[in-house]
mmCIF file of C-alpha atoms in Angstrom:
data_model
loop_
_atom_site.group_PDB
_atom_site.id
_atom_site.type_symbol
_atom_site.label_atom_id
_atom_site.label_comp_id
_atom_site.label_asym_id
_atom_site.label_seq_id
_atom_site.Cartn_x
_atom_site.Cartn_y
_atom_site.Cartn_z
ATOM 1 C CA UNK W 1 -38.866 -22.195 -25.784
ATOM 2 C CA UNK W 2 -36.570 -23.313 -23.465
ATOM 3 C CA UNK W 3 -33.911 -25.790 -24.432
ATOM 4 C CA UNK W 4 -35.518 -28.345 -22.067
ATOM 5 C CA UNK W 5 -38.910 -28.099 -23.686
ATOM 6 C CA UNK W 6 -37.312 -28.354 -27.205
ATOM 7 C CA UNK W 7 -35.345 -31.372 -25.977
ATOM 8 C CA UNK W 8 -38.833 -32.881 -24.660
ATOM 9 C CA UNK W 9 -40.591 -32.353 -28.051
ATOM 10 C CA UNK W 10 -37.638 -33.699 -29.951
ATOM 11 C CA UNK W 11 -37.895 -36.748 -28.063
ATOM 12 C CA UNK W 12 -41.579 -36.907 -28.381
ATOM 13 C CA UNK W 13 -41.251 -36.651 -32.253
ATOM 14 C CA UNK W 14 -38.517 -39.236 -32.396
ATOM 15 C CA UNK W 15 -40.428 -41.893 -30.535
ATOM 16 C CA UNK W 16 -43.518 -41.358 -32.835
ATOM 17 C CA UNK W 17 -41.264 -41.402 -35.963
ATOM 18 C CA UNK W 18 -39.408 -44.914 -34.564
ATOM 19 C CA UNK W 19 -42.869 -46.477 -33.770
ATOM 20 C CA UNK W 20 -44.038 -45.512 -37.198
ATOM 21 C CA UNK W 21 -40.878 -46.908 -38.664
ATOM 22 C CA UNK W 22 -41.368 -50.106 -36.611
ATOM 23 C CA UNK W 23 -44.900 -50.570 -38.182
ATOM 24 C CA UNK W 24 -43.912 -50.080 -41.429
ATOM 25 C CA UNK W 25 -40.827 -52.459 -41.439
ATOM 26 C CA UNK W 26 -42.771 -55.313 -39.569
ATOM 27 C CA UNK W 27 -45.433 -54.944 -42.560
ATOM 28 C CA UNK W 28 -42.663 -56.334 -45.121
ATOM 29 C CA UNK W 29 -41.665 -58.804 -42.587
ATOM 30 C CA UNK W 30 -37.892 -58.495 -41.671
ATOM 31 C CA UNK W 31 -34.967 -60.533 -42.346
ATOM 32 C CA UNK W 32 -32.440 -61.671 -39.644
ATOM 33 C CA UNK W 33 -30.251 -59.270 -40.531
ATOM 34 C CA UNK W 34 -32.090 -56.245 -40.329
ATOM 35 C CA UNK W 35 -33.617 -57.331 -36.926
ATOM 36 C CA UNK W 36 -29.786 -57.756 -35.957
ATOM 37 C CA UNK W 37 -28.902 -54.055 -36.893
ATOM 38 C CA UNK W 38 -32.014 -53.129 -35.031
ATOM 39 C CA UNK W 39 -31.336 -55.333 -31.935
ATOM 40 C CA UNK W 40 -27.807 -53.697 -31.928
ATOM 41 C CA UNK W 41 -29.083 -50.373 -32.072
ATOM 42 C CA UNK W 42 -31.268 -50.930 -29.225
ATOM 43 C CA UNK W 43 -28.639 -52.432 -26.962
ATOM 44 C CA UNK W 44 -26.330 -49.754 -27.769
ATOM 45 C CA UNK W 45 -29.050 -47.283 -26.503
ATOM 46 C CA UNK W 46 -29.738 -49.179 -23.587
ATOM 47 C CA UNK W 47 -25.804 -49.246 -22.574
ATOM 48 C CA UNK W 48 -26.063 -45.484 -22.584
ATOM 49 C CA UNK W 49 -29.082 -45.434 -20.353
ATOM 50 C CA UNK W 50 -27.300 -47.760 -18.051
ATOM 51 C CA UNK W 51 -23.811 -45.656 -18.037
ATOM 52 C CA UNK W 52 -26.489 -42.681 -17.113
ATOM 53 C CA UNK W 53 -27.612 -45.168 -14.401
ATOM 54 C CA UNK W 54 -31.208 -44.571 -15.680
ATOM 55 C CA UNK W 55 -32.446 -47.683 -17.402
ATOM 56 C CA UNK W 56 -36.254 -48.862 -17.607
ATOM 57 C CA UNK W 57 -38.072 -51.885 -17.008
ATOM 58 C CA UNK W 58 -39.988 -51.735 -20.095
ATOM 59 C CA UNK W 59 -36.898 -51.634 -22.368
ATOM 60 C CA UNK W 60 -35.623 -54.557 -20.795
ATOM 61 C CA UNK W 61 -38.503 -56.507 -21.221
ATOM 62 C CA UNK W 62 -38.965 -55.565 -24.775
ATOM 63 C CA UNK W 63 -35.115 -56.680 -25.380
ATOM 64 C CA UNK W 64 -35.573 -59.783 -23.622
ATOM 65 C CA UNK W 65 -38.743 -60.456 -25.643
ATOM 66 C CA UNK W 66 -37.277 -59.163 -29.092
ATOM 67 C CA UNK W 67 -34.317 -61.894 -28.321
ATOM 68 C CA UNK W 68 -37.032 -64.551 -27.704
ATOM 69 C CA UNK W 69 -38.898 -63.794 -30.842
ATOM 70 C CA UNK W 70 -35.840 -63.846 -33.003
ATOM 71 C CA UNK W 71 -34.990 -67.196 -31.589
ATOM 72 C CA UNK W 72 -38.389 -68.398 -32.885
ATOM 73 C CA UNK W 73 -37.232 -66.992 -36.234
ATOM 74 C CA UNK W 74 -40.228 -64.542 -35.989
ATOM 75 C CA UNK W 75 -38.278 -61.761 -37.307
ATOM 76 C CA UNK W 76 -41.034 -59.341 -37.940
ATOM 77 C CA UNK W 77 -42.110 -59.517 -34.354
ATOM 78 C CA UNK W 78 -38.615 -58.971 -33.043
ATOM 79 C CA UNK W 79 -37.758 -56.015 -35.442
ATOM 80 C CA UNK W 80 -41.282 -54.293 -33.814
ATOM 81 C CA UNK W 81 -39.548 -55.283 -30.227
ATOM 82 C CA UNK W 82 -36.232 -54.218 -30.802
ATOM 83 C CA UNK W 83 -37.313 -50.992 -32.360
ATOM 84 C CA UNK W 84 -39.633 -50.149 -29.578
ATOM 85 C CA UNK W 85 -36.693 -51.002 -27.025
ATOM 86 C CA UNK W 86 -34.445 -48.611 -28.912
ATOM 87 C CA UNK W 87 -37.505 -45.893 -28.642
ATOM 88 C CA UNK W 88 -37.804 -46.619 -24.897
ATOM 89 C CA UNK W 89 -33.753 -46.491 -24.240
ATOM 90 C CA UNK W 90 -33.331 -43.212 -26.182
ATOM 91 C CA UNK W 91 -36.451 -41.644 -24.005
ATOM 92 C CA UNK W 92 -34.837 -42.962 -20.888
ATOM 93 C CA UNK W 93 -31.422 -41.442 -22.047
ATOM 94 C CA UNK W 94 -33.420 -38.045 -22.804
ATOM 95 C CA UNK W 95 -35.158 -38.446 -19.017
ATOM 96 C CA UNK W 96 -31.517 -38.726 -17.170
ATOM 97 C CA UNK W 97 -30.169 -35.202 -19.523
ATOM 98 C CA UNK W 98 -32.962 -33.380 -18.637
ATOM 99 C CA UNK W 99 -33.498 -34.420 -15.121
ATOM 100 C CA UNK W 100 -29.641 -33.768 -14.340
ATOM 101 C CA UNK W 101 -30.635 -29.915 -14.316
ATOM 102 C CA UNK W 102 -34.480 -30.120 -13.700
ATOM 103 C CA UNK W 103 -34.203 -31.867 -10.164
ATOM 104 C CA UNK W 104 -32.746 -28.577 -8.575
ATOM 105 C CA UNK W 105 -36.206 -27.204 -9.216
ATOM 106 C CA UNK W 106 -38.209 -29.787 -7.258
ATOM 107 C CA UNK W 107 -35.776 -28.960 -3.972
ATOM 108 C CA UNK W 108 -37.849 -28.117 -0.867
ATOM 109 C CA UNK W 109 -36.399 -24.567 -0.355
ATOM 110 C CA UNK H 1 0.686 -24.664 23.292
ATOM 111 C CA UNK H 2 -2.833 -24.531 23.327
ATOM 112 C CA UNK H 3 -2.832 -21.290 21.276
ATOM 113 C CA UNK H 4 -0.471 -23.407 18.592
ATOM 114 C CA UNK H 5 -3.307 -25.802 18.417
ATOM 115 C CA UNK H 6 -5.832 -23.328 18.025
ATOM 116 C CA UNK H 7 -3.924 -21.797 15.105
ATOM 117 C CA UNK H 8 -3.260 -25.302 13.192
ATOM 118 C CA UNK H 9 -7.250 -25.647 13.615
ATOM 119 C CA UNK H 10 -7.762 -22.721 12.064
ATOM 120 C CA UNK H 11 -5.460 -23.118 9.397
ATOM 121 C CA UNK H 12 -6.539 -26.532 8.494
ATOM 122 C CA UNK H 13 -10.172 -25.060 8.661
ATOM 123 C CA UNK H 14 -9.184 -22.232 5.951
ATOM 124 C CA UNK H 15 -7.514 -25.005 3.758
ATOM 125 C CA UNK H 16 -10.762 -27.050 4.071
ATOM 126 C CA UNK H 17 -12.719 -24.015 3.182
ATOM 127 C CA UNK H 18 -10.146 -23.234 0.011
ATOM 128 C CA UNK H 19 -10.387 -26.917 -1.018
ATOM 129 C CA UNK H 20 -14.133 -27.181 -0.674
ATOM 130 C CA UNK H 21 -14.220 -23.889 -2.839
ATOM 131 C CA UNK H 22 -12.192 -25.791 -5.464
ATOM 132 C CA UNK H 23 -13.870 -29.100 -5.650
ATOM 133 C CA UNK H 24 -17.420 -27.898 -5.364
ATOM 134 C CA UNK H 25 -19.404 -26.548 -8.492
ATOM 135 C CA UNK H 26 -19.197 -23.113 -8.969
ATOM 136 C CA UNK H 27 -21.466 -21.384 -6.623
ATOM 137 C CA UNK H 28 -24.245 -19.811 -8.177
ATOM 138 C CA UNK H 29 -26.652 -19.082 -5.047
ATOM 139 C CA UNK H 30 -29.041 -21.764 -5.390
ATOM 140 C CA UNK H 31 -26.341 -24.464 -6.300
ATOM 141 C CA UNK H 32 -24.174 -24.040 -3.074
ATOM 142 C CA UNK H 33 -24.598 -27.418 -0.976
ATOM 143 C CA UNK H 34 -25.703 -25.831 2.461
ATOM 144 C CA UNK H 35 -27.235 -29.377 4.193
ATOM 145 C CA UNK H 36 -28.126 -27.421 7.232
ATOM 146 C CA UNK H 37 -30.528 -25.149 5.217
ATOM 147 C CA UNK H 38 -31.844 -28.189 3.300
ATOM 148 C CA UNK H 39 -32.651 -29.821 6.420
ATOM 149 C CA UNK H 40 -34.406 -26.824 8.000
ATOM 150 C CA UNK H 41 -36.484 -26.321 4.806
ATOM 151 C CA UNK H 42 -37.654 -30.010 4.735
ATOM 152 C CA UNK H 43 -38.541 -30.335 8.314
ATOM 153 C CA UNK H 44 -40.308 -27.254 7.822
ATOM 154 C CA UNK H 45 -42.349 -28.117 4.753
ATOM 155 C CA UNK H 46 -43.665 -31.415 6.588
ATOM 156 C CA UNK H 47 -44.462 -29.896 10.002
ATOM 157 C CA UNK H 48 -46.523 -27.382 7.914
ATOM 158 C CA UNK H 49 -48.164 -29.784 5.662
ATOM 159 C CA UNK H 50 -48.837 -32.027 9.060
ATOM 160 C CA UNK H 51 -49.480 -29.486 11.299
ATOM 161 C CA UNK H 52 -50.919 -32.132 14.315
ATOM 162 C CA UNK H 53 -48.249 -34.590 13.905
ATOM 163 C CA UNK H 54 -45.589 -34.615 16.440
ATOM 164 C CA UNK H 55 -42.081 -34.764 15.256
ATOM 165 C CA UNK H 56 -41.209 -38.292 16.436
ATOM 166 C CA UNK H 57 -44.748 -39.476 15.183
ATOM 167 C CA UNK H 58 -43.426 -39.108 11.597
ATOM 168 C CA UNK H 59 -41.223 -42.409 12.151
ATOM 169 C CA UNK H 60 -44.736 -43.948 12.031
ATOM 170 C CA UNK H 61 -45.047 -43.173 8.318
ATOM 171 C CA UNK H 62 -48.652 -43.823 7.014
ATOM 172 C CA UNK H 63 -50.293 -44.270 10.543
ATOM 173 C CA UNK H 64 -49.023 -40.803 11.514
ATOM 174 C CA UNK H 65 -51.171 -39.093 8.938
ATOM 175 C CA UNK H 66 -54.116 -41.080 8.697
ATOM 176 C CA UNK H 67 -56.678 -41.632 11.553
ATOM 177 C CA UNK H 68 -58.821 -44.919 10.251
ATOM 178 C CA UNK H 69 -55.140 -46.843 9.630
ATOM 179 C CA UNK H 70 -53.888 -45.751 13.161
ATOM 180 C CA UNK H 71 -56.800 -47.441 14.734
ATOM 181 C CA UNK H 72 -55.907 -50.744 12.665
ATOM 182 C CA UNK H 73 -52.359 -50.305 13.719
ATOM 183 C CA UNK H 74 -53.239 -50.360 17.585
ATOM 184 C CA UNK H 75 -54.915 -53.458 17.284
ATOM 185 C CA UNK H 76 -51.833 -54.847 15.478
ATOM 186 C CA UNK H 77 -49.460 -53.777 17.914
ATOM 187 C CA UNK H 78 -50.649 -55.919 20.725
ATOM 188 C CA UNK H 79 -48.842 -58.826 19.124
ATOM 189 C CA UNK H 80 -46.270 -57.246 16.638
ATOM 190 C CA UNK H 81 -45.654 -58.996 13.917
ATOM 191 C CA UNK H 82 -42.302 -58.300 13.878
ATOM 192 C CA UNK H 83 -41.698 -60.029 17.443
ATOM 193 C CA UNK H 84 -40.201 -63.156 15.843
ATOM 194 C CA UNK H 85 -37.539 -61.288 14.023
ATOM 195 C CA UNK H 86 -36.591 -59.212 17.036
ATOM 196 C CA UNK H 87 -35.903 -62.252 19.079
ATOM 197 C CA UNK H 88 -34.037 -64.241 15.919
ATOM 198 C CA UNK H 89 -32.099 -60.980 15.818
ATOM 199 C CA UNK H 90 -30.922 -61.047 19.272
ATOM 200 C CA UNK H 91 -30.147 -64.678 18.966
ATOM 201 C CA UNK H 92 -28.049 -64.000 16.015
ATOM 202 C CA UNK H 93 -26.349 -60.741 16.974
ATOM 203 C CA UNK H 94 -25.324 -62.692 20.285
ATOM 204 C CA UNK H 95 -24.314 -65.977 18.622
ATOM 205 C CA UNK H 96 -20.177 -65.927 18.399
ATOM 206 C CA UNK H 97 -18.834 -66.474 14.967
ATOM 207 C CA UNK H 98 -16.397 -69.486 14.271
ATOM 208 C CA UNK H 99 -13.465 -67.425 15.310
ATOM 209 C CA UNK H 100 -15.350 -66.646 18.710
ATOM 210 C CA UNK H 101 -15.774 -62.941 18.250
ATOM 211 C CA UNK H 102 -19.224 -61.538 17.915
ATOM 212 C CA UNK H 103 -21.180 -58.345 16.075
ATOM 213 C CA UNK H 104 -20.435 -56.550 19.478
ATOM 214 C CA UNK H 105 -16.817 -56.607 18.837
ATOM 215 C CA UNK H 106 -17.441 -54.645 15.412
ATOM 216 C CA UNK H 107 -19.400 -51.428 16.602
ATOM 217 C CA UNK H 108 -18.720 -48.704 19.163
ATOM 218 C CA UNK H 109 -20.763 -49.343 22.358
ATOM 219 C CA UNK H 110 -20.773 -53.234 21.514
ATOM 220 C CA UNK H 111 -23.615 -52.386 18.740
ATOM 221 C CA UNK H 112 -26.278 -51.290 21.448
ATOM 222 C CA UNK H 113 -28.033 -47.973 21.168
ATOM 223 C CA UNK H 114 -26.215 -46.913 17.942
ATOM 224 C CA UNK H 115 -28.581 -47.165 15.279
ATOM 225 C CA UNK H 116 -29.197 -43.666 14.877
ATOM 226 C CA UNK H 117 -25.801 -42.978 13.973
ATOM 227 C CA UNK H 118 -26.154 -44.861 10.527
ATOM 228 C CA UNK H 119 -25.235 -44.267 7.890
ATOM 229 C CA UNK H 120 -22.241 -42.548 8.451
ATOM 230 C CA UNK H 121 -19.403 -41.279 6.240
ATOM 231 C CA UNK H 122 -16.242 -43.143 6.430
ATOM 232 C CA UNK H 123 -13.507 -40.486 6.061
ATOM 233 C CA UNK H 124 -11.031 -43.385 5.813
ATOM 234 C CA UNK H 125 -12.609 -45.042 2.591
ATOM 235 C CA UNK H 126 -14.472 -41.908 1.091
ATOM 236 C CA UNK H 127 -17.784 -43.671 1.360
ATOM 237 C CA UNK H 128 -21.261 -43.820 2.622
ATOM 238 C CA UNK H 129 -21.669 -46.605 5.418
ATOM 239 C CA UNK H 130 -25.298 -47.688 6.236
ATOM 240 C CA UNK H 131 -25.620 -50.284 9.190
ATOM 241 C CA UNK H 132 -26.465 -53.179 6.851
ATOM 242 C CA UNK H 133 -22.895 -52.841 4.906
ATOM 243 C CA UNK H 134 -21.457 -52.549 8.513
ATOM 244 C CA UNK H 135 -23.088 -55.970 9.539
ATOM 245 C CA UNK H 136 -21.627 -57.530 6.765
ATOM 246 C CA UNK H 137 -18.112 -55.977 6.708
ATOM 247 C CA UNK H 138 -18.093 -57.114 10.397
ATOM 248 C CA UNK H 139 -19.165 -60.843 9.139
ATOM 249 C CA UNK H 140 -16.251 -60.661 6.451
ATOM 250 C CA UNK H 141 -13.670 -59.508 8.807
ATOM 251 C CA UNK H 142 -14.611 -62.582 11.414
ATOM 252 C CA UNK H 143 -14.457 -65.119 8.018
ATOM 253 C CA UNK H 144 -18.175 -65.599 7.827
ATOM 254 C CA UNK H 145 -19.835 -65.152 4.180
ATOM 255 C CA UNK H 146 -22.103 -61.923 4.015
ATOM 256 C CA UNK H 147 -25.697 -62.027 4.154
ATOM 257 C CA UNK H 148 -28.502 -61.374 1.732
ATOM 258 C CA UNK H 149 -29.490 -57.689 2.040
ATOM 259 C CA UNK H 150 -33.358 -57.426 1.703
ATOM 260 C CA UNK H 151 -34.771 -59.992 4.042
ATOM 261 C CA UNK H 152 -33.995 -62.785 6.441
ATOM 262 C CA UNK H 153 -31.081 -62.831 9.244
ATOM 263 C CA UNK H 154 -30.147 -59.185 7.615
ATOM 264 C CA UNK H 155 -33.518 -57.860 8.769
ATOM 265 C CA UNK H 156 -33.757 -59.684 11.899
ATOM 266 C CA UNK H 157 -30.063 -58.326 12.905
ATOM 267 C CA UNK H 158 -31.207 -54.721 12.207
ATOM 268 C CA UNK H 159 -34.688 -55.315 14.052
ATOM 269 C CA UNK H 160 -32.251 -56.204 17.515
ATOM 270 C CA UNK H 161 -30.306 -53.167 16.947
ATOM 271 C CA UNK H 162 -32.838 -50.528 16.062
ATOM 272 C CA UNK H 163 -34.826 -51.856 19.224
ATOM 273 C CA UNK H 164 -31.865 -50.843 21.127
ATOM 274 C CA UNK H 165 -31.853 -47.876 19.861
ATOM 275 C CA UNK H 166 -35.541 -46.830 19.973
ATOM 276 C CA UNK H 167 -36.319 -43.170 21.399
ATOM 277 C CA UNK H 168 -32.856 -41.619 20.330
ATOM 278 C CA UNK H 169 -33.148 -39.395 17.568
ATOM 279 C CA UNK H 170 -31.524 -39.558 14.060
ATOM 280 C CA UNK H 171 -28.141 -37.921 14.450
ATOM 281 C CA UNK H 172 -26.402 -38.248 11.123
ATOM 282 C CA UNK H 173 -23.205 -36.666 10.870
ATOM 283 C CA UNK H 174 -21.989 -34.523 7.962
ATOM 284 C CA UNK H 175 -18.127 -34.367 8.380
ATOM 285 C CA UNK H 176 -16.490 -31.122 6.663
ATOM 286 C CA UNK H 177 -15.046 -33.477 3.846
ATOM 287 C CA UNK H 178 -15.835 -32.214 0.326
ATOM 288 C CA UNK H 179 -16.523 -35.945 -0.418
ATOM 289 C CA UNK H 180 -18.987 -36.561 2.271
ATOM 290 C CA UNK H 181 -20.857 -33.160 0.868
ATOM 291 C CA UNK H 182 -20.606 -34.813 -2.870
ATOM 292 C CA UNK H 183 -22.537 -37.955 -1.303
ATOM 293 C CA UNK H 184 -24.685 -36.222 0.343
ATOM 294 C CA UNK H 185 -25.421 -34.185 -3.021
ATOM 295 C CA UNK H 186 -25.985 -37.493 -4.941
ATOM 296 C CA UNK H 187 -28.319 -38.785 -2.665
ATOM 297 C CA UNK H 188 -30.170 -35.511 -2.859
ATOM 298 C CA UNK H 189 -30.292 -35.469 -6.602
ATOM 299 C CA UNK H 190 -31.360 -39.233 -6.644
ATOM 300 C CA UNK H 191 -34.706 -38.232 -3.844
ATOM 301 C CA UNK H 192 -35.631 -35.524 -6.362
ATOM 302 C CA UNK H 193 -35.098 -36.682 -9.901
ATOM 303 C CA UNK H 194 -37.858 -38.142 -12.156
ATOM 304 C CA UNK H 195 -36.873 -41.636 -13.195
ATOM 305 C CA UNK H 196 -38.577 -44.455 -14.728
ATOM 306 C CA UNK H 197 -41.004 -44.676 -17.495
ATOM 307 C CA UNK H 198 -43.626 -43.490 -15.184
ATOM 308 C CA UNK H 199 -41.029 -40.171 -14.634
ATOM 309 C CA UNK H 200 -41.729 -40.107 -10.656
ATOM 310 C CA UNK H 201 -39.311 -39.135 -8.286
ATOM 311 C CA UNK H 202 -39.234 -40.143 -4.816
ATOM 312 C CA UNK H 203 -40.468 -36.724 -3.846
ATOM 313 C CA UNK H 204 -43.372 -36.799 -6.008
ATOM 314 C CA UNK H 205 -44.793 -39.624 -3.945
ATOM 315 C CA UNK H 206 -43.261 -39.095 -0.410
ATOM 316 C CA UNK H 207 -43.517 -34.723 -0.690
ATOM 317 C CA UNK H 208 -45.564 -33.695 -2.819
ATOM 318 C CA UNK H 209 -48.311 -36.915 -2.477
ATOM 319 C CA UNK H 210 -47.461 -37.541 1.056
ATOM 320 C CA UNK H 211 -50.443 -38.503 3.270
ATOM 321 C CA UNK H 212 -52.519 -39.336 -0.152
ATOM 322 C CA UNK H 213 -53.896 -42.450 -1.321
ATOM 323 C CA UNK H 214 -52.173 -44.495 -3.805
ATOM 324 C CA UNK H 215 -54.049 -47.677 -4.833
ATOM 325 C CA UNK H 216 -54.589 -49.164 -1.382
ATOM 326 C CA UNK H 217 -51.538 -47.155 0.374
ATOM 327 C CA UNK H 218 -51.218 -44.280 1.968
ATOM 328 C CA UNK H 219 -47.968 -42.682 1.198
ATOM 329 C CA UNK H 220 -45.631 -42.193 4.390
ATOM 330 C CA UNK H 221 -44.038 -38.439 4.262
ATOM 331 C CA UNK H 222 -40.276 -38.441 3.385
ATOM 332 C CA UNK H 223 -39.649 -36.809 7.058
ATOM 333 C CA UNK H 224 -38.655 -39.809 9.242
ATOM 334 C CA UNK H 225 -39.282 -42.352 6.660
ATOM 335 C CA UNK H 226 -36.517 -44.558 7.695
ATOM 336 C CA UNK H 227 -36.722 -44.251 11.396
ATOM 337 C CA UNK H 228 -38.849 -47.378 11.605
ATOM 338 C CA UNK H 229 -36.717 -49.846 9.750
ATOM 339 C CA UNK H 230 -36.642 -52.867 9.208
ATOM 340 C CA UNK H 231 -40.273 -53.186 9.036
ATOM 341 C CA UNK H 232 -42.878 -55.842 9.032
ATOM 342 C CA UNK H 233 -44.871 -55.241 5.805
ATOM 343 C CA UNK H 234 -48.209 -57.490 5.877
ATOM 344 C CA UNK H 235 -48.319 -56.781 2.046
ATOM 345 C CA UNK H 236 -44.891 -58.735 1.979
ATOM 346 C CA UNK H 237 -45.879 -61.188 4.509
ATOM 347 C CA UNK H 238 -42.103 -60.865 6.046
ATOM 348 C CA UNK H 239 -39.501 -58.193 7.087
ATOM 349 C CA UNK H 240 -37.989 -56.155 4.787
ATOM 350 C CA UNK H 241 -34.586 -53.629 4.857
ATOM 351 C CA UNK H 242 -34.204 -50.400 3.217
ATOM 352 C CA UNK H 243 -32.887 -51.993 0.211
ATOM 353 C CA UNK H 244 -35.861 -54.054 -0.477
ATOM 354 C CA UNK H 245 -38.106 -51.004 0.239
ATOM 355 C CA UNK H 246 -35.971 -48.806 -2.254
ATOM 356 C CA UNK H 247 -35.793 -51.695 -4.824
ATOM 357 C CA UNK H 248 -39.444 -51.959 -4.486
ATOM 358 C CA UNK H 249 -40.323 -48.312 -4.733
ATOM 359 C CA UNK H 250 -37.959 -47.771 -7.823
ATOM 360 C CA UNK H 251 -39.671 -50.836 -9.791
ATOM 361 C CA UNK H 252 -42.946 -49.448 -8.963
ATOM 362 C CA UNK H 253 -42.084 -46.673 -11.397
ATOM 363 C CA UNK H 254 -40.727 -48.984 -14.249
ATOM 364 C CA UNK H 255 -37.170 -47.897 -13.485
ATOM 365 C CA UNK H 256 -34.382 -50.623 -13.046
ATOM 366 C CA UNK H 257 -33.653 -50.968 -9.743
ATOM 367 C CA UNK H 258 -29.938 -51.297 -8.320
ATOM 368 C CA UNK H 259 -28.132 -54.108 -6.294
ATOM 369 C CA UNK H 260 -28.859 -53.759 -2.654
ATOM 370 C CA UNK H 261 -26.081 -51.212 -1.058
ATOM 371 C CA UNK H 262 -25.291 -49.770 -4.426
ATOM 372 C CA UNK H 263 -23.244 -46.419 -4.013
ATOM 373 C CA UNK H 264 -26.664 -44.635 -5.067
ATOM 374 C CA UNK H 265 -28.615 -46.234 -2.405
ATOM 375 C CA UNK H 266 -26.054 -45.379 0.297
ATOM 376 C CA UNK H 267 -25.912 -41.940 -0.851
ATOM 377 C CA UNK H 268 -29.780 -41.867 -1.002
ATOM 378 C CA UNK H 269 -30.416 -43.417 2.676
ATOM 379 C CA UNK H 270 -27.504 -40.832 3.766
ATOM 380 C CA UNK H 271 -29.434 -37.877 2.469
ATOM 381 C CA UNK H 272 -32.778 -39.031 3.814
ATOM 382 C CA UNK H 273 -31.377 -39.940 7.344
ATOM 383 C CA UNK H 274 -29.764 -36.693 7.936
ATOM 384 C CA UNK H 275 -33.173 -34.723 6.601
ATOM 385 C CA UNK H 276 -34.635 -37.120 9.452
ATOM 386 C CA UNK H 277 -32.385 -35.882 11.948
ATOM 387 C CA UNK H 278 -34.151 -35.444 15.480
ATOM 388 C CA UNK H 279 -36.547 -37.735 14.301
ATOM 389 C CA UNK H 280 -36.353 -40.524 17.268
ATOM 390 C CA UNK H 281 -35.708 -44.224 15.727
ATOM 391 C CA UNK H 282 -38.765 -46.350 16.371
ATOM 392 C CA UNK H 283 -37.818 -49.705 14.503
ATOM 393 C CA UNK H 284 -38.601 -52.360 14.017
ATOM 394 C CA UNK H 285 -41.758 -51.386 12.559
ATOM 395 C CA UNK H 286 -45.028 -52.622 11.041
ATOM 396 C CA UNK H 287 -46.922 -51.644 7.938
ATOM 397 C CA UNK H 288 -50.021 -52.743 5.873
#
């Protein structure tokens, strides 16, 4: 398998994994500190996407919604959203890294 | 004397080639930056995909490639909806700043008939300068506040300046300067790389799907895609600049858009305009 393909598969596996984790965590109603850790991780991933100049709007929306839910002390929802934001941010970072080479294949020749 | 100058010229050229070789990524055959070849391939692709469309007609975007839309357009053009902006723009362009100077003082040929040369690569600052950026720099040099980029007065001034350049083919220069080539290459990458959660590139829509329908729209071919700017879009209910269009196209694929006149947008505009060299300016334009 080409390295790009492996990376795509890996990203997908991570995405599915993160979503499953998010579901499990929210079932036991997350605490504030758990939320804060998840939110920090999501923000850090989104900063990586920003440095690569490749942020996605749904990531930003999920981060914003997470902060809102946390402000309303709904840490379960906030945790889900933060995890979702992190998975999205990771996927956008992956996209930027892949496209850094793959774009060449699309050039009209 | 003549001989001496010629020798210096040749030496300078040799140095430049050497410099390019050092600065540019190691040249595997595919990676070498050859904008002239890119341009030929780009134009050939669209000429082949739309054999009945004349080169200058590509400026008309969706109307060039769809017969039904073309009819609607011919009706609209009896009273072009950009006429108000055009009148406003002329007034704004001619009204002196507080210091008594005008826009004409900032531009070659007093700003008349020059739209086809923008964006250009400024060798002093090492960056791409679009017409809109030049308009705001002119204002700032004369003690005025810069205009917002996407709509309003900026679009109106663009409309007037474009109207004085109608019929003049895009003539974007690529100076033999490694920084200009780097800017070009960044714009080219932006055009072809997939972005956003929907994983589309500009090319996905404006090359591969050009002429096809996306929801209510016919997708404009990328050749000549900026030649009618600024445009009045019925969908917007107002005029919009190139920045406005780039931002909304990024947003459509769920990619966080950049600020107007971001370096990436300027490089993208440079690339797209260079690809369209030879297509005559037709702005301001009108769109569904």
